[in-house]
């Protein structure tokens, strides 16, 4: 499999790795927001790009891929927003 066949997945993978790195550096809320944004951007890319250019973002039909990515991104955004990160006494 050629690296080019992954298409836009490389951009999303870089954003996800950045978010995970931020979480590892104790920036949990910021890292969560980066990951949530990456999922929403992945949904937008899957919605706008043709099948050949979307590459690794193509899993199912366009509608189900976009709904899953948007839903997961929105759910993660809500979860990260609701996190209580204050230290416990």
mmCIF file of C-alpha atoms in Angstrom:
data_model
loop_
_atom_site.group_PDB
_atom_site.id
_atom_site.type_symbol
_atom_site.label_atom_id
_atom_site.label_comp_id
_atom_site.label_asym_id
_atom_site.label_seq_id
_atom_site.Cartn_x
_atom_site.Cartn_y
_atom_site.Cartn_z
ATOM 1 C CA UNK A 1 0.000 0.000 0.000
ATOM 2 C CA UNK A 2 1.416 3.359 -0.994
ATOM 3 C CA UNK A 3 1.689 6.203 1.482
ATOM 4 C CA UNK A 4 -0.251 8.402 -0.926
ATOM 5 C CA UNK A 5 -3.296 6.133 -0.649
ATOM 6 C CA UNK A 6 -3.746 7.254 2.949
ATOM 7 C CA UNK A 7 -4.578 10.734 1.628
ATOM 8 C CA UNK A 8 -5.957 13.155 4.208
ATOM 9 C CA UNK A 9 -5.474 10.630 6.993
ATOM 10 C CA UNK A 10 -1.908 11.902 7.501
ATOM 11 C CA UNK A 11 -3.190 15.355 8.474
ATOM 12 C CA UNK A 12 -5.652 13.898 10.955
ATOM 13 C CA UNK A 13 -3.049 11.507 12.376
ATOM 14 C CA UNK A 14 -0.672 14.425 13.035
ATOM 15 C CA UNK A 15 -3.427 16.327 14.864
ATOM 16 C CA UNK A 16 -4.357 13.270 16.942
ATOM 17 C CA UNK A 17 -0.731 12.670 17.903
ATOM 18 C CA UNK A 18 -0.438 16.340 18.897
ATOM 19 C CA UNK A 19 -3.510 16.028 21.113
ATOM 20 C CA UNK A 20 -2.232 12.866 22.770
ATOM 21 C CA UNK A 21 1.141 14.533 23.338
ATOM 22 C CA UNK A 22 -0.554 17.510 25.013
ATOM 23 C CA UNK A 23 -2.481 15.154 27.283
ATOM 24 C CA UNK A 24 0.803 13.427 28.172
ATOM 25 C CA UNK A 25 2.289 16.825 29.025
ATOM 26 C CA UNK A 26 -0.522 17.392 31.549
ATOM 27 C CA UNK A 27 -2.541 19.719 29.309
ATOM 28 C CA UNK A 28 -5.594 17.450 29.407
ATOM 29 C CA UNK A 29 -8.266 19.964 28.433
ATOM 30 C CA UNK A 30 -6.262 21.465 25.559
ATOM 31 C CA UNK A 31 -5.300 18.001 24.285
ATOM 32 C CA UNK A 32 -8.937 16.895 24.405
ATOM 33 C CA UNK A 33 -10.009 19.941 22.437
ATOM 34 C CA UNK A 34 -7.307 19.279 19.823
ATOM 35 C CA UNK A 35 -8.479 15.674 19.419
ATOM 36 C CA UNK A 36 -12.144 16.749 19.222
ATOM 37 C CA UNK A 37 -11.256 19.351 16.590
ATOM 38 C CA UNK A 38 -9.271 16.762 14.630
ATOM 39 C CA UNK A 39 -12.325 14.479 14.541
ATOM 40 C CA UNK A 40 -14.570 17.293 13.321
ATOM 41 C CA UNK A 41 -12.007 18.279 10.663
ATOM 42 C CA UNK A 42 -11.807 14.622 9.618
ATOM 43 C CA UNK A 43 -15.588 14.660 9.209
ATOM 44 C CA UNK A 44 -15.407 17.822 7.108
ATOM 45 C CA UNK A 45 -12.647 16.365 4.942
ATOM 46 C CA UNK A 46 -14.626 13.155 4.453
ATOM 47 C CA UNK A 47 -17.669 15.234 3.526
ATOM 48 C CA UNK A 48 -15.893 17.463 1.000
ATOM 49 C CA UNK A 49 -13.174 15.308 -0.568
ATOM 50 C CA UNK A 50 -13.865 12.765 -3.290
ATOM 51 C CA UNK A 51 -13.391 9.117 -2.338
ATOM 52 C CA UNK A 52 -9.964 8.886 -4.020
ATOM 53 C CA UNK A 53 -8.570 11.922 -2.171
ATOM 54 C CA UNK A 54 -10.066 11.055 1.233
ATOM 55 C CA UNK A 55 -7.896 7.936 1.375
ATOM 56 C CA UNK A 56 -7.872 6.322 4.808
ATOM 57 C CA UNK A 57 -10.857 8.348 5.994
ATOM 58 C CA UNK A 58 -13.124 6.194 3.823
ATOM 59 C CA UNK A 59 -14.486 3.343 5.921
ATOM 60 C CA UNK A 60 -18.216 3.085 5.195
ATOM 61 C CA UNK A 61 -20.602 5.237 3.237
ATOM 62 C CA UNK A 62 -19.957 8.979 3.235
ATOM 63 C CA UNK A 63 -23.007 9.690 5.406
ATOM 64 C CA UNK A 64 -22.142 7.168 8.103
ATOM 65 C CA UNK A 65 -18.472 8.227 8.184
ATOM 66 C CA UNK A 66 -19.380 11.911 8.534
ATOM 67 C CA UNK A 67 -22.042 11.276 11.190
ATOM 68 C CA UNK A 68 -19.677 9.074 13.194
ATOM 69 C CA UNK A 69 -16.786 11.565 13.062
ATOM 70 C CA UNK A 70 -18.980 14.576 13.883
ATOM 71 C CA UNK A 71 -20.752 12.698 16.665
ATOM 72 C CA UNK A 72 -17.534 11.472 18.241
ATOM 73 C CA UNK A 73 -15.925 14.908 17.988
ATOM 74 C CA UNK A 74 -18.958 16.588 19.548
ATOM 75 C CA UNK A 75 -19.191 13.986 22.329
ATOM 76 C CA UNK A 76 -15.503 14.402 23.164
ATOM 77 C CA UNK A 77 -15.900 18.193 23.160
ATOM 78 C CA UNK A 78 -18.776 17.939 25.662
ATOM 79 C CA UNK A 79 -16.859 15.485 27.851
ATOM 80 C CA UNK A 80 -13.703 17.631 27.914
ATOM 81 C CA UNK A 81 -15.753 20.743 28.667
ATOM 82 C CA UNK A 82 -17.445 18.986 31.604
ATOM 83 C CA UNK A 83 -14.200 17.678 33.116
ATOM 84 C CA UNK A 84 -13.461 18.844 36.632
ATOM 85 C CA UNK A 85 -9.672 19.059 36.691
ATOM 86 C CA UNK A 86 -9.287 20.748 40.077
ATOM 87 C CA UNK A 87 -7.038 18.874 42.499
ATOM 88 C CA UNK A 88 -8.833 17.061 45.293
ATOM 89 C CA UNK A 89 -7.817 17.926 48.883
#
